[in-house]
Each structure stands twice: as structure tokens, then as C-alpha cells.
Tab-separated table of C-alpha atoms in Angstrom:
chain	number	residue	atom	x	y	z
A	463	MET	CA	-33.434	4.945	1.957
A	464	GLU	CA	-33.263	7.829	5.637
A	465	ILE	CA	-30.792	5.711	7.104
A	466	LEU	CA	-28.288	5.793	3.785
A	467	ASP	CA	-29.016	9.437	3.229
A	468	GLY	CA	-28.079	9.956	7.050
A	469	LEU	CA	-24.233	8.251	6.803
A	470	PRO	CA	-21.243	10.746	6.659
A	471	ILE	CA	-19.544	11.387	3.578
A	472	GLU	CA	-16.046	10.678	3.777
A	473	LYS	CA	-14.064	14.206	3.009
A	474	ARG	CA	-11.136	13.789	0.217
A	475	ASP	CA	-9.269	16.170	0.011
A	476	PRO	CA	-8.310	17.905	-3.487
A	477	ASN	CA	-5.533	19.438	-2.135
A	478	GLY	CA	-3.864	16.784	-0.429
A	479	PRO	CA	-1.094	14.437	-2.160
A	480	LEU	CA	-1.977	12.563	-4.452
A	481	ARG	CA	-3.648	9.109	-3.930
A	482	MET	CA	-4.559	6.958	-6.565
A	483	PRO	CA	-4.903	2.753	-5.779
A	484	VAL	CA	-4.632	1.051	-9.324
A	485	LEU	CA	-7.685	-1.407	-9.546
A	486	ASP	CA	-6.524	-2.694	-13.471
A	487	LYS	CA	-3.975	-1.701	-15.836
A	488	VAL	CA	-3.994	-2.647	-19.937
A	489	LYS	CA	-1.679	-2.294	-22.806
A	490	GLU	CA	-3.126	-0.161	-25.438
A	491	GLN	CA	-1.022	2.326	-26.618
A	492	GLY	CA	0.590	2.038	-23.836
A	493	VAL	CA	0.020	1.177	-20.097
A	494	VAL	CA	-2.444	2.126	-19.111
A	495	ALA	CA	-3.688	1.879	-15.410
A	496	HIS	CA	-7.907	2.070	-13.840
A	497	GLY	CA	-8.430	3.075	-10.532
A	498	LYS	CA	-10.246	5.829	-8.446
A	499	ILE	CA	-8.463	8.978	-7.072
A	500	GLU	CA	-8.701	9.116	-3.142
A	501	SER	CA	-6.954	12.175	-2.680
A	502	GLY	CA	-5.112	15.037	-4.361
A	503	THR	CA	-5.867	16.501	-8.133
A	504	MET	CA	-4.794	14.977	-11.089
A	505	HIS	CA	-2.958	17.230	-13.977
A	506	VAL	CA	-2.316	15.968	-17.885
A	507	GLY	CA	1.559	16.299	-17.638
A	508	ASP	CA	1.766	15.412	-13.969
A	509	LYS	CA	4.927	13.804	-12.692
A	510	ILE	CA	4.382	11.012	-10.966
A	511	GLN	CA	5.790	7.972	-9.275
A	512	VAL	CA	4.079	4.332	-9.029
A	513	ALA	CA	4.396	2.978	-5.406
A	514	PRO	CA	5.680	0.764	-4.175
A	515	SER	CA	8.277	0.150	-6.809
A	516	GLY	CA	9.277	3.666	-6.799
A	517	PHE	CA	9.026	3.437	-10.971
A	518	PRO	CA	8.907	7.600	-12.056
A	519	ALA	CA	6.115	8.497	-14.649
A	520	GLN	CA	4.568	11.859	-16.435
A	521	ILE	CA	0.403	11.225	-16.813
A	522	GLY	CA	-0.118	11.723	-20.692
A	523	MET	CA	-4.056	11.028	-20.955
A	524	ILE	CA	-6.793	11.050	-18.156
A	525	LEU	CA	-10.273	9.455	-19.650
A	526	ASP	CA	-13.469	10.173	-17.023
A	527	HIS	CA	-16.415	7.483	-16.236
A	528	LYS	CA	-18.197	8.090	-19.598
A	529	ASN	CA	-14.572	7.883	-21.514
A	530	GLU	CA	-13.851	11.497	-22.423
A	531	SER	CA	-10.791	12.926	-22.181
A	532	VAL	CA	-10.430	15.691	-19.513
A	533	LYS	CA	-7.625	17.758	-18.593
A	534	PHE	CA	-7.414	16.980	-14.785
A	535	ALA	CA	-9.922	14.621	-12.137
A	536	ARG	CA	-10.737	15.357	-8.231
A	537	PRO	CA	-10.991	13.135	-5.692
A	538	GLY	CA	-13.399	10.166	-5.719
A	539	GLU	CA	-13.442	10.321	-9.552
A	540	ASN	CA	-12.724	6.561	-11.424
A	541	VAL	CA	-10.582	7.446	-14.240
A	542	GLN	CA	-8.338	5.787	-16.781
A	543	ILE	CA	-4.886	7.450	-16.892
A	544	THR	CA	-2.156	6.749	-19.810
A	545	LEU	CA	1.530	6.327	-18.352
A	546	ILE	CA	3.949	8.241	-20.016
A	547	HIS	CA	7.652	6.128	-19.735
A	548	ILE	CA	6.013	2.900	-18.313
A	549	VAL	CA	6.695	0.506	-21.075
A	550	GLU	CA	6.323	-2.779	-19.316
A	551	GLU	CA	3.006	-4.002	-18.675
A	552	ASN	CA	4.410	-5.387	-15.748
A	553	MET	CA	5.491	-2.522	-14.110
A	554	VAL	CA	2.399	-1.578	-12.881
A	555	GLN	CA	0.174	-3.634	-10.863
A	556	LYS	CA	-2.995	-3.971	-8.910
A	557	GLY	CA	-2.659	-2.911	-5.529
A	558	ASP	CA	-0.059	-0.565	-6.893
A	559	VAL	CA	-0.767	3.636	-6.233
A	560	LEU	CA	0.276	6.610	-8.024
A	561	THR	CA	1.273	9.084	-5.809
A	562	SER	CA	3.166	12.444	-6.032
A	563	ARG	CA	6.960	12.546	-7.006
A	564	ASP	CA	8.045	14.869	-4.232
A	565	ALA	CA	9.296	13.253	-1.307
A	566	SER	CA	7.616	15.352	1.201
A	567	SER	CA	4.504	13.600	-0.421
A	568	MET	CA	4.896	10.055	-1.698
A	569	CYS	CA	3.135	7.302	-0.447
A	570	PRO	CA	4.654	5.411	2.413
A	571	VAL	CA	5.555	1.631	1.954
A	572	THR	CA	6.046	-0.659	4.329
A	573	MET	CA	6.858	-4.690	4.894
A	574	LEU	CA	5.555	-4.049	8.832
A	575	PHE	CA	3.149	-2.376	10.815
A	576	GLU	CA	1.239	-2.430	13.564
A	577	ALA	CA	-2.534	-2.426	13.476
A	578	GLU	CA	-6.099	-2.662	15.337
A	579	ILE	CA	-8.436	-5.049	14.821
A	580	GLU	CA	-11.896	-6.392	15.223
A	581	THR	CA	-11.634	-10.377	14.717
A	582	LEU	CA	-15.461	-11.588	13.513
A	583	GLU	CA	-16.752	-14.949	13.865
A	584	LEU	CA	-13.046	-17.154	12.903
A	585	LEU	CA	-13.250	-20.414	11.016
A	586	GLU	CA	-14.473	-23.963	12.906
A	587	SER	CA	-11.029	-25.495	11.744
A	588	LYS	CA	-9.012	-22.403	13.556
A	589	MET	CA	-10.901	-21.478	16.316
A	590	ILE	CA	-7.980	-18.489	17.729
A	591	ILE	CA	-5.628	-16.552	15.937
A	592	CYS	CA	-2.312	-17.184	16.964
A	593	LYS	CA	1.345	-15.366	16.470
A	594	GLY	CA	2.596	-16.675	13.292
A	595	TYR	CA	-1.062	-16.972	11.635
A	596	SER	CA	-1.218	-16.486	8.096
A	597	CYS	CA	-4.468	-15.201	5.993
A	598	VAL	CA	-5.139	-12.901	2.804
A	599	MET	CA	-5.314	-8.853	3.893
A	600	HIS	CA	-7.245	-6.902	1.459
A	601	CYS	CA	-6.255	-2.401	1.986
A	602	HIS	CA	-7.794	-0.364	-1.098
A	603	THR	CA	-6.887	-2.260	-4.278
A	604	PHE	CA	-3.854	-4.716	-2.507
A	605	ALA	CA	-4.685	-8.390	-1.818
A	606	ASP	CA	-1.951	-10.656	-0.756
A	607	ASP	CA	-0.643	-13.153	2.183
A	608	ILE	CA	0.249	-11.602	5.276
A	609	ILE	CA	1.465	-13.167	9.105
A	610	ILE	CA	0.463	-12.205	12.471
A	611	LYS	CA	3.939	-11.292	13.469
A	612	ASP	CA	3.049	-10.548	17.010
A	613	LEU	CA	-0.134	-9.937	19.271
A	614	LEU	CA	0.297	-7.210	21.656
A	615	SER	CA	-3.063	-6.754	23.294
A	616	VAL	CA	-6.605	-7.871	23.590
A	617	THR	CA	-9.638	-6.631	24.681
A	618	GLU	CA	-12.761	-8.880	25.574
A	619	LYS	CA	-15.384	-9.380	27.904
A	620	SER	CA	-14.853	-11.507	30.884
A	621	LEU	CA	-16.987	-14.168	31.722
A	622	ALA	CA	-17.180	-13.501	35.699
A	623	SER	CA	-17.790	-9.884	35.955
A	624	GLY	CA	-19.114	-9.348	31.898
A	625	LYS	CA	-16.913	-6.100	31.494
A	626	GLU	CA	-14.436	-6.039	29.049
A	627	GLU	CA	-10.908	-6.482	29.953
A	628	THR	CA	-7.265	-5.601	28.206
A	629	LYS	CA	-4.680	-8.017	28.282
A	630	ASP	CA	-1.478	-7.417	26.857
A	631	ALA	CA	1.117	-9.896	24.554
A	632	PRO	CA	-1.320	-12.256	24.952
A	633	LYS	CA	-1.045	-15.983	23.348
A	634	PHE	CA	-4.158	-16.144	21.274
A	635	ILE	CA	-7.273	-14.271	20.233
A	636	LYS	CA	-10.519	-15.380	19.715
A	637	SER	CA	-13.656	-14.685	17.786
A	638	PHE	CA	-15.321	-11.332	18.371
A	639	SER	CA	-12.426	-9.579	20.161
A	640	LYS	CA	-10.568	-6.273	19.740
A	641	ALA	CA	-6.877	-6.798	19.489
A	642	LYS	CA	-3.534	-4.659	18.168
A	643	VAL	CA	-1.023	-7.425	16.507
A	644	ARG	CA	1.893	-6.479	14.326
A	645	ILE	CA	1.354	-7.299	10.687
A	646	SER	CA	4.344	-8.564	8.755
A	647	CYS	CA	3.754	-8.340	4.374
A	648	LYS	CA	5.151	-10.674	2.186
A	649	VAL	CA	5.721	-8.292	-0.436
A	650	PRO	CA	6.061	-3.894	-0.374
A	651	LEU	CA	2.318	-2.044	0.426
A	652	ALA	CA	1.936	1.097	-0.460
A	653	ALA	CA	-0.414	2.611	2.344
A	654	GLU	CA	-1.425	5.024	4.758
A	655	LYS	CA	-2.267	5.313	8.497
A	656	PHE	CA	-6.054	5.168	8.712
A	657	ASP	CA	-5.740	8.615	10.816
A	658	VAL	CA	-4.280	10.056	7.413
A	659	LEU	CA	-6.100	8.933	5.353
A	660	PRO	CA	-8.822	6.708	6.018
A	661	GLN	CA	-9.199	4.936	2.390
A	662	LEU	CA	-5.490	3.829	2.145
A	663	GLY	CA	-5.251	2.921	6.107
A	664	ARG	CA	-7.932	0.331	5.967
A	665	PHE	CA	-8.375	-3.704	5.854
A	666	THR	CA	-9.469	-7.140	5.840
A	667	LEU	CA	-8.533	-10.083	6.838
A	668	ARG	CA	-9.763	-13.512	4.761
A	669	ASP	CA	-9.320	-17.205	5.383
A	670	GLU	CA	-10.831	-19.457	3.427
A	671	GLY	CA	-13.156	-17.391	1.362
A	672	ARG	CA	-14.430	-15.531	4.684
A	673	THR	CA	-13.808	-12.231	5.973
A	674	ILE	CA	-12.257	-13.013	9.420
A	675	ALA	CA	-11.773	-9.599	10.783
A	676	VAL	CA	-11.670	-5.878	9.851
A	677	GLY	CA	-8.988	-3.468	11.064
A	678	LYS	CA	-7.244	-0.145	10.772
A	679	ILE	CA	-3.366	0.480	10.203
A	680	LEU	CA	-1.876	2.438	13.516
A	681	LYS	CA	1.503	2.785	12.711
A	682	TYR	CA	4.279	1.369	10.401
A	683	LYS	CA	7.938	1.180	9.739
A	684	PRO	CA	9.056	2.789	6.146
A	685	HIS	CA	10.142	0.295	4.073
A	686	LYS	CA	12.478	1.739	0.964
A	687	VAL	CA	12.191	0.569	-2.400
A	688	GLU	CA	14.979	1.651	-5.213
A	689	SER	CA	13.716	2.178	-8.683
A	690	SER	CA	15.546	0.722	-11.436
A	691	ILE	CA	14.959	3.859	-13.572
A	692	GLN	CA	15.618	7.568	-12.625
A	693	VAL	CA	14.738	10.782	-14.093
A	694	ALA	CA	18.015	11.880	-15.769
A	695	GLY	CA	19.764	14.511	-13.964
A	696	GLY	CA	17.908	12.768	-10.605
A	697	ASN	CA	19.663	10.745	-7.665
A	698	THR	CA	21.170	7.721	-8.672
A	699	ASN	CA	22.411	6.699	-5.497
A	700	THR	CA	21.818	2.868	-4.470
A	701	GLN	CA	21.374	0.769	-1.817
A	702	ASN	CA	24.362	-1.295	0.111
A	703	ALA	CA	24.009	-4.857	-1.054
A	704	LYS	CA	25.591	-7.948	-0.058
A	705	ASN	CA	28.780	-8.746	-2.194
A	706	ASP	CA	27.942	-11.194	-4.497
A	707	LYS	CA	31.337	-13.919	-4.392
A	708	ASN	CA	31.257	-14.062	-7.773
A	709	GLU	CA	31.001	-10.522	-8.893
A	710	ALA	CA	33.961	-8.353	-10.146
A	711	LEU	CA	35.312	-5.683	-7.103
A	712	VAL	CA	37.155	-2.350	-8.081
A	713	PHE	CA	39.294	-0.737	-6.101
A	714	ASP	CA	38.185	2.701	-4.589
A	715	GLY	CA	41.107	4.829	-4.484
A	716	GLU	CA	39.733	7.902	-2.616
A	717	SER	CA	38.413	5.364	-0.086
A	718	GLY	CA	40.999	2.783	-0.297
A	719	GLN	CA	38.827	0.194	-0.206
A	720	VAL	CA	37.794	-2.755	-2.392
A	721	VAL	CA	34.030	-2.343	-3.524
A	722	GLN	CA	31.733	-3.465	-5.676
A	723	PRO	CA	30.946	-1.625	-8.524
A	724	LYS	CA	27.957	0.855	-8.910
A	725	LYS	CA	25.474	-0.883	-11.210
A	726	ALA	CA	24.386	1.214	-13.788
A	727	LEU	CA	20.630	2.316	-13.779
A	728	ASP	CA	17.829	3.153	-16.630
A	729	SER	CA	17.329	6.591	-16.840
A	730	ILE	CA	14.481	8.492	-18.391
A	731	ALA	CA	14.414	12.300	-19.734
A	732	GLU	CA	11.220	14.600	-19.661
A	733	GLU	CA	10.110	17.765	-20.567
């Protein structure tokens, strides 16, 4: 008990940007998201966004761990949030993050990032990790397949000197080594750098039901996801997409070019 009492407590900033990973969701008189607030303070009526999908939402009700209605919730609290404007249950998934809607404080989204990992005992059938290794990553409430895209460096003990040596661009990583790797996700991931918010920046790698490595996100390549729902009066610019040969084209009189017609986006009106 003395060891547990002496462990440092992670700091959570109640004035920071809102970050709440979604652990579960149900649909009962609206969509309700379950999770723990890792950063920021949540108030009833706040206008938020679901990352990485970008769906805009508004907080209708907050229930605390005692299942009592409260007006606000702070970091570290487990809550149930009723989401206004989220009409379908599949608009929110486990692994999503409820985040601030302001452009300066939105949760980053990525599909490619660099990380520092420490390998544990690897599988007998897969004694080394090479470029292209596939496994499951668990990061906050997110869990999905990833691929080790590149091996950047590895630090391990030398058999000759017994000292740790670092090699750049190794061909493989063995058990009980430290390494820097580049990881590619198959779906967009809402996360933070470990230095910014450890709770959303650390992860584990698992294969065949065993944890094979732990790691932390060092830096990431931003990935933009355009939501199919926009707030009325907000920005409705869409990303350029590849032309569909079967899609009708229109002539733009201003630019003098033949372009795709702009797709209509669903919009919501907020108070």
C-alpha cells in the first residue's frame, strides 16, 4: 500500500481543451456516450465535435458515476453524455474522442505517426518485428489493426560490450529492445502526442492475445476528415475528390473549367 500511495498522480487540466474518449454508446431517447474526461471541463449546452468523424454535436445532459444529473463535469470523472444532433448510433464509435469544436483546440487526427516503443517478450512464432509487421493497437479506448511501416532506430545491449547501442534503420527488432518506428493506421485515429496529453498519447501493441510492446506517440502526420454534417452558417467547403467517370460535370463560368458539382451537405441549426 505504501508503494501505491507513493505513485505520482497524473495531472489533468480542467482548463485545457476538452478530451473525452468514448468507451461505449447506447441509444435511449437519443444517443448517449460513456467515457472518462481526460482534459477540460464539460458543461451542459457546450458545442462539441466527435473526432475523427468531425460530426458536430451539443451536450444535452450529463450523468455522473452515481447516475445523477449534473451541470458540468471535470477531468477524471466517468460520465454519460446525451448528444444532441447525433441521431444515429453509428455516428459515434468506441475509440472516438469528444473534443472542443474550436479550430485551435480540436483533437488531432492522424493515420501515420512516429512512436517510441519498448518490446516485451515476442511470440515464439514471430520472434522479430520487421517492416510490415501487423498487430492490434490499443490507444485510450481505440483498438484496431495497425502496420509497422518503417523501423527508424533500435537501442539494445551489445553482446560484446554489454552496453546499449543504437542502430539507425535496423532490419528487425528483437524482444526487450527500445525502438523508434513509424506506424500506419487502417482507420483515422484521434490522439495526442505523449508530451501533450499522456492519456491519449500512449498505447500497447498486442498480437494473438498477448501484449508485445508498449509505446508513446512522438509526432504525427495530420489527417483531415471532412464531416458530412455541417453547422448551419458554418464552413461547407469540401475536399477535392477524384472524378467519377459516371458523375455529371458542370461548366464553371468564373474559372472556365469543367468541374464536379458541389455535393450538398446536411446541416444542423443550433441555438
